[in-house]
Amino acid sequence: GMYIYQSRDSYQRETERRKKIANFYLDLSAHFLMNRNSQALLPRLQTARELGEFDFFLLRKNDEVLGFYNKNEDLQGINHDYKVTDDFVESDDFAFKALAVYDYKITIGINKAEGTFLWRQLQARKQAIIQDLVLVTTMVFLIVYLILKDIVQLSKALQTRTRSNLSKIQSRSKEGDILLQATKGFERATEGLRKDNLLLASSLAPAVRAEIRSGQRPPYEFPCTLARIDLNGYTQLVLQKKPDELLHILNLYFQTSRDLIERYHGGLIYQYVGDEIIFLFKENGVLPSSVRALRAIRSLFEMAERLVSPGLPNGLRLKASLVSGSLQFVKLDQGYSFSGLPLIESVRMLGQVTEKNDNILVAYADSLKELSPYCQASDNRTTVFKGFQTESHIVEIKKFTPLVKAFEQFPLPHVAEAYRSDQDLVGILQKLYFLLHEEEDSSFFSLIAPLRSMKVGLASDEVVRAYTDLLSACLKMGENKKPESRRLASVMALSQNLLQKEQLDSEIENAIRKCQTAKDLRVQANSLIVQAFFDFDIEDLPEKMNSPSNRLAADAVLVSGRIDFDENLFKKVRDFLSSPRPRAKASGLYLIAALVEYHSDRDLVYLKANSFLRSLVFEIPNYLNDPDPMVQTRARLSWEAIQKVGLYEN
């Protein structure tokens, strides 16, 4: 410590001394140049340089070099029109100052690399320093062995995804034992909290959970459409059907209902009240919430009719109400809730339904302007709801625009957004099959693109079969052998949206594996992500990380990093960030945010303990002002994602 302190202090003094000498020779040069006597000046500068008073100089008259010197006698390396300043221009390695007199300019500089100076000092004191190093190293070794060894073992165990090694650590010090026991206790507490969170999350309504996670402080108000779905004749079902049969049908009904509602953008269930489901769609500024709610109701009606059993040969029948307005999200004494007029109006609307044999939706008549392209009103009447003083104009809706007609009326992306029941998905996949064979690429991609924003909970066997046929058709047409195969890449990626792991059969698995050797590297990349999604064993990840394809290499790093982000992957991401290609830089920035988000959802201890990810996170701000717009945008998005995780502070 004393060596470093004294050497740095000497270094500062020596640097200031040489700068003063350089200033002296600049003043001397000014005297000669004012008399235009540069020839007499040059020998004096050479002599001073040989005495080590400074390390390089450059004398120019306009653009002509009259004299110079540097270590390698490389004129090109120092031949610049240096800016005249009042003080020295400095970096870590050198300092220089320029002076202009008439049409002359003299620049004098010194080398001030601290490492070089310290090395010279070290050579002069090496004997004493070696003795100190031996003594200190011995002491440090004893400290590490007796105390820090436990901490090193503990830190390594915390940096693994599975921390089973904690039980194998045998502490040799009191300090290490305290940390070890505290860590084990923290792990048990974390596991308990994880289970409690899963239990509470499954018990808490999705709509309430979404508002809590929004970060807004209640109470606050927002526009939305609220819908109620109720089973027609539920009391008679309970009285007439066997409990086991009815329970099976009802469980399937509630499970499928949630899946269908969430397939439509923004659909969230608020409550289950007996056999009734209350859900809402918030306004998003793109498509009216009432239209999205209507689409979900249509799918629910269609699903209910298909829930047949020996005791229910015709399936179930539903009644529904749909009201647009404002809801308030409020904090109660215990928990959270919604309040607002739509909750009352929707109840009153359901009371207007007397028909038991049909699926019926009740809505306000003035909402038909938005809803009419998708449905047909069958009854229009005026009523006064209980507790209300003014009349309400309501309509009953029993018929909806079928998928076949929708293909004729609406743009294809519109169809994929509006029709998402299992039966609709079968029809859409069959339409994609037709477009694939007709090679109508524009229509094909218009129809398949919106499906990438949808996630199916558990698709029917018909959907799985239709998807299998589409994927198989791509392979039979040789799409995997083409250097350009966007269609196969899109179909391959769609498997994550439509299927669950338990729904994969040998035909789909073989098709997915076959795509990993496709000529189109995008197909390979999508196949890699799909294999990871379905927990396939992937053996050639290291080779894919070195792929010339930016997309494939990045996806391989992402898949590997989800397992364990180690030093090798850290270097791979750094290679992306240091690449001269903007697309590679953007990929590196995307990988950092994607991995942080992934591990934050699964193991916060691992995320905080992983020094490689942490160091990469704080490199993102360096790219916020990158000259390339793509890199700049990706850096902003990645940094915003990191901030939402809330684990890293500057």
XYZ file of C-alpha atoms in Angstrom:
650
model
C 0.000 0.000 0.000
C 2.797 2.381 0.848
C 4.544 1.532 -2.428
C 1.424 2.334 -4.444
C 0.724 5.510 -2.462
C 4.254 6.831 -2.695
C 4.676 5.858 -6.339
C 1.437 7.535 -7.387
C 2.387 10.637 -5.460
C 5.792 10.670 -7.172
C 4.118 10.095 -10.502
C 1.920 13.180 -10.077
C 4.873 15.334 -9.067
C 7.006 14.066 -11.958
C 4.224 14.688 -14.460
C 3.703 18.262 -13.269
C 7.469 18.888 -13.392
C 7.731 17.735 -17.012
C 4.691 19.810 -18.008
C 6.390 22.905 -16.608
C 9.532 22.107 -18.618
C 7.398 21.682 -21.747
C 5.843 25.080 -21.046
C 9.328 26.568 -20.744
C 10.318 25.249 -24.175
C 7.061 26.506 -25.660
C 7.873 29.990 -24.352
C 11.407 29.644 -25.735
C 10.014 28.543 -29.099
C 7.715 31.565 -29.179
C 10.760 33.871 -28.877
C 12.487 32.261 -31.897
C 9.324 32.062 -33.995
C 8.439 35.697 -33.414
C 11.791 36.439 -35.049
C 11.012 33.826 -37.763
C 14.153 31.968 -36.797
C 12.898 28.379 -36.888
C 16.241 27.005 -38.076
C 17.914 28.165 -34.870
C 15.053 26.717 -32.781
C 15.201 23.136 -34.107
C 18.688 22.246 -32.686
C 17.623 23.458 -29.256
C 14.479 21.319 -29.373
C 16.510 18.271 -30.423
C 18.947 18.798 -27.558
C 16.141 19.150 -25.016
C 14.508 16.014 -26.362
C 17.769 14.055 -26.021
C 18.025 15.182 -22.402
C 14.543 13.755 -21.786
C 12.915 17.122 -21.096
C 9.945 16.091 -23.268
C 9.078 13.124 -25.502
C 7.792 14.459 -28.789
C 7.396 17.713 -30.702
C 6.069 18.934 -34.037
C 6.953 22.242 -35.723
C 4.882 23.228 -38.733
C 4.657 26.275 -40.944
C 1.172 26.233 -42.357
C 0.950 22.655 -43.749
C 4.740 22.189 -44.090
C 6.501 20.157 -41.368
C 9.771 21.900 -40.426
C 10.797 19.409 -37.748
C 9.431 16.652 -35.525
C 10.315 13.800 -33.212
C 8.497 10.907 -31.593
C 9.594 7.507 -30.353
C 9.200 5.670 -33.651
C 10.007 8.689 -35.812
C 6.568 8.242 -37.317
C 5.519 11.595 -38.751
C 2.108 10.344 -39.821
C 1.302 9.365 -36.263
C 1.656 12.932 -34.925
C 1.180 15.115 -38.016
C -2.056 16.884 -37.058
C -3.225 20.458 -36.832
C -3.465 20.533 -33.029
C -5.869 22.951 -31.411
C -4.290 25.788 -29.467
C -5.453 25.739 -25.829
C -4.516 27.538 -22.635
C -3.676 24.287 -20.897
C -2.422 20.822 -21.767
C -4.627 18.369 -23.584
C -4.280 15.138 -21.614
C -5.169 11.450 -21.714
C -4.035 8.531 -19.570
C -0.970 8.043 -21.744
C 0.180 11.489 -22.852
C -0.192 15.288 -22.518
C 0.547 17.910 -25.114
C 0.129 21.637 -25.722
C 0.178 23.616 -28.946
C 1.280 27.233 -29.494
C 0.748 29.317 -32.641
C 2.981 32.233 -33.659
C 2.224 33.905 -37.003
C 1.965 31.032 -39.485
C 4.009 28.696 -37.270
C 2.593 26.133 -34.843
C 4.746 24.299 -32.319
C 3.358 21.303 -30.364
C 5.282 19.729 -27.471
C 4.155 16.679 -25.511
C 5.191 14.197 -22.855
C 4.432 10.550 -22.307
C 2.669 10.136 -18.960
C 1.631 6.467 -18.944
C 1.338 5.631 -15.270
C 2.076 1.948 -15.847
C 5.462 2.710 -17.374
C 6.391 5.008 -14.494
C 5.287 2.506 -11.866
C 7.212 -0.276 -13.559
C 10.397 1.774 -13.359
C 9.734 2.423 -9.695
C 9.057 -1.264 -9.143
C 12.395 -2.243 -10.671
C 14.144 0.129 -8.293
C 12.410 -1.314 -5.185
C 11.763 -4.903 -6.215
C 13.781 -6.545 -3.442
C 11.816 -4.939 -0.625
C 8.520 -5.409 -2.419
C 9.132 -9.135 -3.013
C 9.699 -9.635 0.711
C 6.457 -7.808 1.504
C 4.537 -9.817 -1.106
C 5.716 -13.127 0.328
C 4.637 -12.107 3.820
C 1.253 -10.717 2.763
C 0.514 -13.674 0.453
C 1.130 -16.097 3.310
C -1.221 -14.164 5.574
C -3.921 -13.954 2.888
C -3.649 -17.673 2.189
C -4.250 -18.464 5.845
C -7.253 -16.115 5.991
C -8.779 -17.589 2.835
C -8.215 -21.152 3.993
C -9.587 -20.613 7.499
C -12.483 -18.222 6.806
C -13.048 -17.176 3.229
C -13.021 -20.726 1.895
C -16.504 -21.202 3.343
C -17.716 -17.957 1.791
C -16.262 -18.888 -1.612
C -18.026 -22.264 -1.478
C -21.244 -20.570 -0.448
C -21.088 -17.983 -3.235
C -20.470 -20.702 -5.838
C -23.456 -22.663 -4.579
C -25.676 -19.570 -4.772
C -24.690 -18.981 -8.396
C -26.138 -22.316 -9.531
C -29.753 -22.821 -10.565
C -30.081 -25.835 -8.236
C -28.616 -25.048 -4.824
C -28.563 -28.615 -3.513
C -24.818 -28.172 -2.881
C -25.621 -26.056 0.188
C -26.228 -29.208 2.215
C -22.768 -30.546 1.263
C -20.806 -27.527 2.502
C -18.900 -28.192 5.750
C -18.069 -24.885 7.403
C -14.633 -24.501 9.023
C -15.257 -21.109 10.615
C -17.846 -19.474 12.825
C -18.430 -16.729 10.250
C -18.923 -19.219 7.446
C -21.284 -21.336 9.542
C -23.454 -18.309 10.351
C -23.707 -17.377 6.668
C -24.405 -20.981 5.696
C -27.222 -21.413 8.216
C -28.698 -18.028 7.275
C -28.593 -18.972 3.590
C -30.282 -22.319 4.222
C -32.967 -20.549 6.215
C -33.423 -18.014 3.438
C -33.759 -20.819 0.898
C -36.469 -22.501 2.976
C -38.277 -19.195 3.422
C -38.002 -18.438 -0.297
C -39.413 -21.826 -1.228
C -42.284 -21.298 1.201
C -42.999 -17.856 -0.260
C -42.873 -19.290 -3.779
C -45.525 -21.862 -2.875
C -47.645 -19.240 -1.105
C -47.418 -16.922 -4.115
C -48.497 -19.698 -6.462
C -51.425 -20.510 -4.198
C -52.479 -16.867 -3.866
C -51.977 -16.211 -7.577
C -54.216 -19.141 -8.470
C -56.846 -17.925 -6.002
C -56.749 -14.275 -7.024
C -58.802 -13.240 -10.052
C -56.663 -12.491 -13.143
C -58.243 -9.047 -13.593
C -57.451 -8.070 -9.989
C -53.944 -9.474 -10.255
C -53.319 -7.494 -13.450
C -54.344 -4.223 -11.780
C -52.147 -4.891 -8.749
C -49.181 -5.533 -11.026
C -49.866 -2.393 -13.058
C -48.211 -0.308 -10.359
C -51.045 2.234 -10.152
C -52.215 3.173 -6.695
C -55.961 2.653 -6.130
C -58.518 4.074 -6.244
C -58.549 4.906 -9.949
C -60.976 4.627 -12.855
C -60.682 3.188 -16.357
C -63.005 2.593 -19.351
C -63.810 -1.002 -20.248
C -66.496 -3.469 -21.298
C -67.793 -5.825 -18.641
C -69.487 -9.103 -19.522
C -71.397 -11.684 -17.507
C -71.936 -15.283 -18.574
C -74.465 -17.423 -16.767
C -75.582 -21.020 -17.247
C -79.199 -21.315 -18.343
C -81.149 -23.717 -16.152
C -78.337 -24.267 -13.682
C -80.728 -25.136 -10.828
C -82.438 -27.816 -12.935
C -79.029 -29.244 -13.882
C -78.063 -29.567 -10.230
C -81.373 -31.257 -9.372
C -81.508 -33.593 -12.365
C -77.921 -34.640 -13.099
C -75.616 -36.926 -11.194
C -73.095 -34.925 -9.111
C -70.020 -36.604 -10.656
C -71.197 -36.034 -14.208
C -72.211 -32.423 -13.546
C -68.954 -31.667 -11.690
C -66.895 -32.978 -14.604
C -68.813 -30.867 -17.125
C -68.673 -27.733 -14.968
C -64.925 -28.069 -14.331
C -64.322 -28.442 -18.046
C -66.639 -25.485 -18.732
C -64.836 -23.128 -16.316
C -61.373 -24.229 -17.450
C -62.198 -23.822 -21.132
C -63.972 -20.510 -20.528
C -60.899 -18.928 -18.999
C -58.746 -20.183 -21.859
C -61.129 -18.753 -24.467
C -61.493 -15.372 -22.769
C -57.722 -14.938 -22.509
C -57.207 -15.813 -26.189
C -58.682 -12.415 -27.045
C -56.355 -9.520 -26.336
C -56.914 -8.101 -22.850
C -59.606 -10.540 -21.720
C -59.415 -11.113 -17.945
C -61.786 -12.874 -15.560
C -62.852 -10.854 -12.518
C -65.067 -13.255 -10.592
C -66.719 -16.644 -10.482
C -70.067 -16.323 -8.712
C -71.602 -19.768 -8.562
C -72.093 -20.743 -12.187
C -71.575 -17.157 -13.350
C -68.371 -15.777 -14.891
C -67.662 -12.031 -14.847
C -64.874 -10.804 -17.115
C -63.752 -7.532 -18.640
C -61.827 -6.003 -21.519
C -60.092 -2.656 -20.953
C -59.980 -0.091 -23.740
C -56.645 -0.248 -25.572
C -57.066 2.542 -28.128
C -56.910 0.102 -31.043
C -60.112 -1.930 -31.086
C -63.260 -1.195 -29.025
C -63.419 -3.307 -25.895
C -67.057 -4.182 -26.684
C -66.002 -5.840 -29.951
C -63.341 -7.927 -28.218
C -65.810 -8.938 -25.508
C -68.389 -9.922 -28.146
C -65.836 -12.145 -29.860
C -65.099 -13.926 -26.588
C -68.822 -14.400 -25.877
C -69.367 -15.888 -29.323
C -66.575 -18.406 -28.640
C -68.050 -19.222 -25.215
C -71.458 -19.885 -26.750
C -69.913 -22.155 -29.350
C -67.862 -24.027 -26.733
C -70.881 -24.569 -24.429
C -72.875 -26.242 -27.171
C -70.026 -28.685 -27.790
C -69.748 -29.755 -24.125
C -71.883 -32.826 -24.643
C -72.097 -35.906 -22.435
C -74.510 -38.852 -22.065
C -76.562 -36.768 -19.672
C -76.229 -33.574 -21.743
C -76.602 -34.626 -25.389
C -77.174 -31.027 -26.531
C -74.477 -29.419 -24.426
C -74.973 -26.341 -22.268
C -76.831 -23.112 -22.955
C -75.637 -19.698 -21.793
C -77.026 -16.245 -21.293
C -74.764 -13.237 -21.319
C -74.807 -9.471 -20.867
C -72.367 -6.888 -22.171
C -72.016 -3.305 -20.876
C -69.423 -0.643 -21.673
C -68.572 2.065 -19.150
C -66.146 2.985 -16.404
C -65.017 0.784 -13.539
C -63.128 1.806 -10.424
C -60.366 -0.304 -8.945
C -60.432 0.124 -5.168
C -58.595 -1.208 -2.123
C -60.839 -2.776 0.483
C -60.196 -3.431 4.151
C -58.792 -6.775 3.020
C -57.973 -7.215 -0.632
C -59.022 -5.345 -3.766
C -62.156 -5.093 -5.851
C -63.896 -3.363 -8.767
C -66.914 -1.121 -8.472
C -69.017 0.822 -10.939
C -72.313 1.023 -12.779
C -71.500 -1.707 -15.382
C -71.526 -4.288 -12.583
C -75.129 -3.383 -11.733
C -76.330 -2.913 -15.303
C -74.990 -6.297 -16.399
C -76.948 -8.029 -13.613
C -80.155 -6.255 -14.611
C -79.631 -7.215 -18.242
C -79.297 -10.909 -17.398
C -82.636 -10.676 -15.627
C -84.263 -9.782 -18.958
C -83.483 -13.219 -20.437
C -86.342 -15.703 -20.214
C -85.394 -18.037 -23.077
C -83.712 -21.226 -21.848
C -83.110 -23.184 -25.062
C -80.798 -20.783 -26.904
C -77.583 -18.961 -26.215
C -78.572 -15.311 -25.784
C -76.550 -12.125 -25.381
C -78.204 -8.916 -24.087
C -76.600 -5.538 -24.857
C -77.589 -1.902 -25.181
C -79.059 -1.016 -28.568
C -76.604 1.851 -29.093
C -73.701 -0.628 -29.013
C -74.934 -2.284 -32.234
C -73.071 0.265 -34.332
C -69.801 -1.345 -33.256
C -71.092 -4.908 -32.933
C -73.284 -5.306 -36.020
C -70.522 -6.582 -38.379
C -70.120 -9.606 -36.115
C -73.682 -10.394 -35.041
C -77.376 -9.974 -35.773
C -79.913 -8.623 -33.268
C -83.092 -10.683 -32.930
C -85.113 -8.566 -30.512
C -85.227 -4.880 -29.662
C -87.155 -3.567 -26.672
C -87.322 -0.840 -24.045
C -87.312 -1.518 -20.326
C -86.669 0.169 -16.987
C -84.142 -1.706 -14.891
C -84.783 -2.186 -11.193
C -83.344 0.766 -9.282
C -83.095 2.910 -12.450
C -85.396 5.793 -13.343
C -84.806 6.084 -17.078
C -85.670 3.670 -19.852
C -83.006 1.459 -21.384
C -83.064 0.256 -24.994
C -81.701 -3.264 -25.168
C -81.302 -5.907 -27.851
C -80.995 -9.673 -27.795
C -78.341 -11.325 -29.949
C -78.520 -14.988 -30.894
C -76.791 -15.150 -34.256
C -73.154 -14.344 -35.022
C -71.229 -13.970 -38.252
C -69.749 -17.427 -38.963
C -66.108 -17.966 -39.868
C -66.891 -18.889 -43.479
C -68.688 -15.593 -44.004
C -65.980 -13.710 -42.099
C -63.400 -14.854 -44.667
C -65.538 -13.139 -47.298
C -66.282 -9.941 -45.340
C -63.175 -9.105 -43.327
C -59.440 -8.771 -44.045
C -57.526 -11.920 -43.115
C -55.653 -10.371 -40.128
C -59.053 -9.269 -38.834
C -60.349 -12.827 -39.029
C -57.383 -14.210 -37.099
C -57.960 -11.643 -34.362
C -61.743 -12.128 -34.158
C -62.163 -15.913 -34.422
C -60.239 -17.952 -31.875
C -62.421 -20.770 -30.598
C -61.149 -24.290 -31.201
C -63.565 -24.695 -34.101
C -62.420 -21.363 -35.554
C -58.762 -22.310 -35.205
C -59.391 -25.520 -37.117
C -60.965 -23.461 -39.915
C -58.098 -20.963 -39.920
C -55.463 -23.723 -40.015
C -57.299 -25.365 -42.908
C -57.359 -21.996 -44.698
C -53.598 -21.707 -44.145
C -53.218 -25.222 -45.577
C -55.063 -24.080 -48.709
C -53.046 -20.861 -49.038
C -49.827 -22.845 -48.589
C -50.612 -25.085 -51.550
C -51.812 -22.167 -53.646
C -48.564 -20.320 -52.764
C -50.490 -17.176 -51.887
C -47.772 -15.904 -49.579
C -49.233 -12.464 -48.927
C -52.533 -13.912 -47.702
C -50.751 -16.715 -45.837
C -48.644 -14.355 -43.728
C -51.538 -11.932 -43.198
C -53.572 -14.739 -41.666
C -50.872 -16.417 -39.587
C -49.217 -13.306 -38.128
C -51.951 -12.361 -35.573
C -51.990 -15.908 -34.188
C -48.489 -15.309 -32.741
C -50.014 -12.997 -30.118
C -52.391 -15.715 -28.875
C -51.720 -18.439 -26.338
C -54.000 -21.492 -26.208
C -54.320 -23.207 -22.852
C -55.293 -26.672 -24.066
C -56.385 -27.025 -27.683
C -58.811 -29.694 -28.834
C -57.679 -32.812 -30.698
C -59.107 -31.275 -33.885
C -56.819 -28.246 -33.539
C -53.789 -30.484 -32.924
C -54.658 -32.553 -36.014
C -55.147 -29.479 -38.194
C -51.813 -28.045 -37.058
C -50.069 -31.371 -37.661
C -51.475 -31.480 -41.198
C -50.226 -27.939 -41.875
C -46.717 -28.634 -40.563
C -46.515 -31.956 -42.423
C -47.650 -30.261 -45.638
C -44.758 -27.790 -45.354
C -42.284 -30.637 -45.090
C -43.864 -32.661 -47.886
C -43.581 -29.626 -50.143
C -39.856 -29.539 -49.364
C -39.981 -26.229 -47.492
C -37.147 -27.439 -45.243
C -34.888 -27.858 -48.275
C -35.306 -24.297 -49.530
C -32.763 -21.601 -48.582
C -35.724 -19.213 -48.143
C -38.696 -20.670 -46.274
C -40.583 -18.052 -44.281
C -43.730 -20.162 -44.413
C -42.170 -23.123 -42.626
C -40.495 -20.782 -40.114
C -43.872 -19.214 -39.259
C -45.688 -22.548 -39.011
C -42.925 -23.976 -36.823
C -43.059 -21.021 -34.409
C -46.862 -21.324 -34.151
C -46.577 -24.625 -32.280
C -45.744 -22.722 -29.053
C -49.011 -20.820 -29.319
C -51.277 -23.772 -30.069
C -49.874 -26.855 -28.333
C -48.872 -28.086 -24.908
C -46.030 -30.551 -24.333
C -48.403 -33.408 -23.535
C -50.123 -32.927 -26.900
C -47.005 -33.657 -28.952
C -47.052 -36.960 -30.771
C -44.208 -38.661 -32.618
C -45.218 -37.064 -35.930
C -44.930 -33.510 -34.576
C -41.729 -34.275 -32.656
C -40.092 -35.729 -35.750
C -41.166 -32.723 -37.805
C -39.699 -30.311 -35.242
C -36.396 -32.187 -35.156
C -36.326 -32.338 -38.941
C -36.553 -28.556 -39.061
C -33.342 -28.166 -37.053
C -31.400 -29.169 -40.183
C -33.415 -27.007 -42.610
C -31.486 -24.893 -45.106
C -33.204 -21.695 -43.991
C -31.425 -20.607 -40.802
C -34.594 -18.895 -39.569
C -36.324 -22.262 -39.595
C -33.426 -23.674 -37.586
C -33.702 -20.799 -35.111
C -37.458 -21.260 -34.660
C -36.973 -25.013 -34.316
C -34.398 -24.382 -31.582
C -36.750 -22.124 -29.602
C -39.612 -24.608 -30.024
C -37.446 -27.513 -28.840
C -36.484 -25.536 -25.740
C -40.138 -24.608 -25.136
C -41.144 -28.283 -25.206
C -38.086 -29.401 -23.160
C -36.378 -31.389 -25.909
C -32.801 -32.554 -25.378
C -30.645 -30.267 -27.549
C -27.126 -31.544 -28.123
C -25.591 -29.099 -30.613
C -26.114 -25.783 -28.817
C -22.374 -24.847 -28.814
C -22.218 -25.243 -32.596
C -25.339 -23.135 -33.068
C -23.906 -20.375 -30.852
C -21.083 -20.045 -33.384
C -23.442 -19.953 -36.362
C -22.882 -17.198 -38.954
C -26.605 -16.496 -38.645
C -27.123 -13.729 -36.099
C -30.647 -14.974 -35.336
C -29.652 -18.609 -34.801
C -26.613 -17.758 -32.691
C -28.638 -15.408 -30.476
C -31.415 -17.968 -29.963
C -28.839 -20.608 -29.036
C -27.362 -18.269 -26.416
C -30.860 -17.535 -25.099
C -31.715 -21.228 -24.738
C -28.378 -21.976 -23.041
C -28.626 -18.919 -20.797
C -31.988 -20.027 -19.474
C -30.303 -23.180 -18.184
C -27.230 -21.486 -16.702
C -25.636 -18.190 -17.680
C -21.898 -18.767 -17.269
C -18.688 -17.042 -18.339
C -18.743 -18.610 -21.803
C -22.208 -17.190 -22.526
C -21.133 -13.865 -21.020
C -18.362 -13.691 -23.644
C -20.829 -14.592 -26.401
C -23.126 -11.717 -25.456
C -20.157 -9.369 -25.277
C -19.216 -10.468 -28.788
C -22.692 -9.419 -29.941
C -22.386 -6.036 -28.230
C -18.916 -5.328 -29.640
C -19.856 -6.325 -33.190
C -19.719 -3.585 -35.858
C -23.079 -4.863 -37.164
C -26.087 -3.014 -35.671
C -28.272 -6.120 -35.874
C -25.791 -8.090 -33.749
C -25.647 -5.286 -31.159
C -29.447 -5.255 -31.000
C -29.437 -9.031 -30.493
C -27.023 -8.697 -27.591
C -29.193 -6.053 -25.929
C -32.282 -8.196 -26.434
C -30.554 -11.218 -24.880
C -29.669 -9.327 -21.698
C -33.249 -8.221 -21.062
C -34.753 -11.577 -22.078
C -32.496 -13.521 -19.711
C -33.070 -11.139 -16.808
C -36.845 -11.365 -17.267
C -36.700 -15.158 -17.540
C -34.638 -15.679 -14.369
C -36.538 -13.019 -12.402
C -39.689 -15.124 -12.818
C -37.964 -18.328 -11.694
C -35.074 -17.687 -9.318
C -34.356 -14.236 -7.908
C -31.426 -15.467 -5.825
C -29.698 -16.867 -8.892
C -30.376 -13.645 -10.798
C -28.896 -11.417 -8.097
C -25.932 -13.724 -7.489
C -24.999 -14.050 -11.156
C -22.227 -11.487 -11.613
C -22.048 -12.077 -15.380
C -25.641 -10.981 -15.991
C -25.306 -8.114 -13.560
C -22.278 -6.669 -15.343
C -24.061 -6.907 -18.710
C -27.136 -5.119 -17.396
C -25.164 -1.964 -16.675
C -23.766 -1.897 -20.203
C -27.212 -1.255 -21.701
C -27.207 2.539 -21.010
C -24.041 2.821 -23.114
C -26.157 2.085 -26.190
C -29.083 4.432 -25.471
C -27.475 7.085 -27.679
C -26.034 4.747 -30.286
C -25.916 6.344 -33.757
C -27.904 3.447 -35.235
C -31.685 3.865 -34.630
C -32.275 0.107 -34.380
C -29.655 -0.307 -31.656
C -30.910 2.774 -29.856
C -34.510 1.523 -29.865
C -33.539 -1.948 -28.672
C -31.398 -0.458 -25.886
C -34.338 1.650 -24.721
C -36.741 -1.311 -24.749
C -34.260 -3.538 -22.936
C -33.534 -0.900 -20.311
C -37.257 -0.352 -19.714
C -37.701 -4.113 -19.276
C -34.819 -4.198 -16.779
C -36.340 -1.332 -14.805
C -39.662 -3.191 -14.525
C -37.881 -6.141 -12.943
C -36.667 -3.715 -10.272
C -33.652 -5.703 -9.070
C -30.813 -3.540 -10.317
C -29.863 -0.096 -9.101
C -27.154 2.204 -10.406
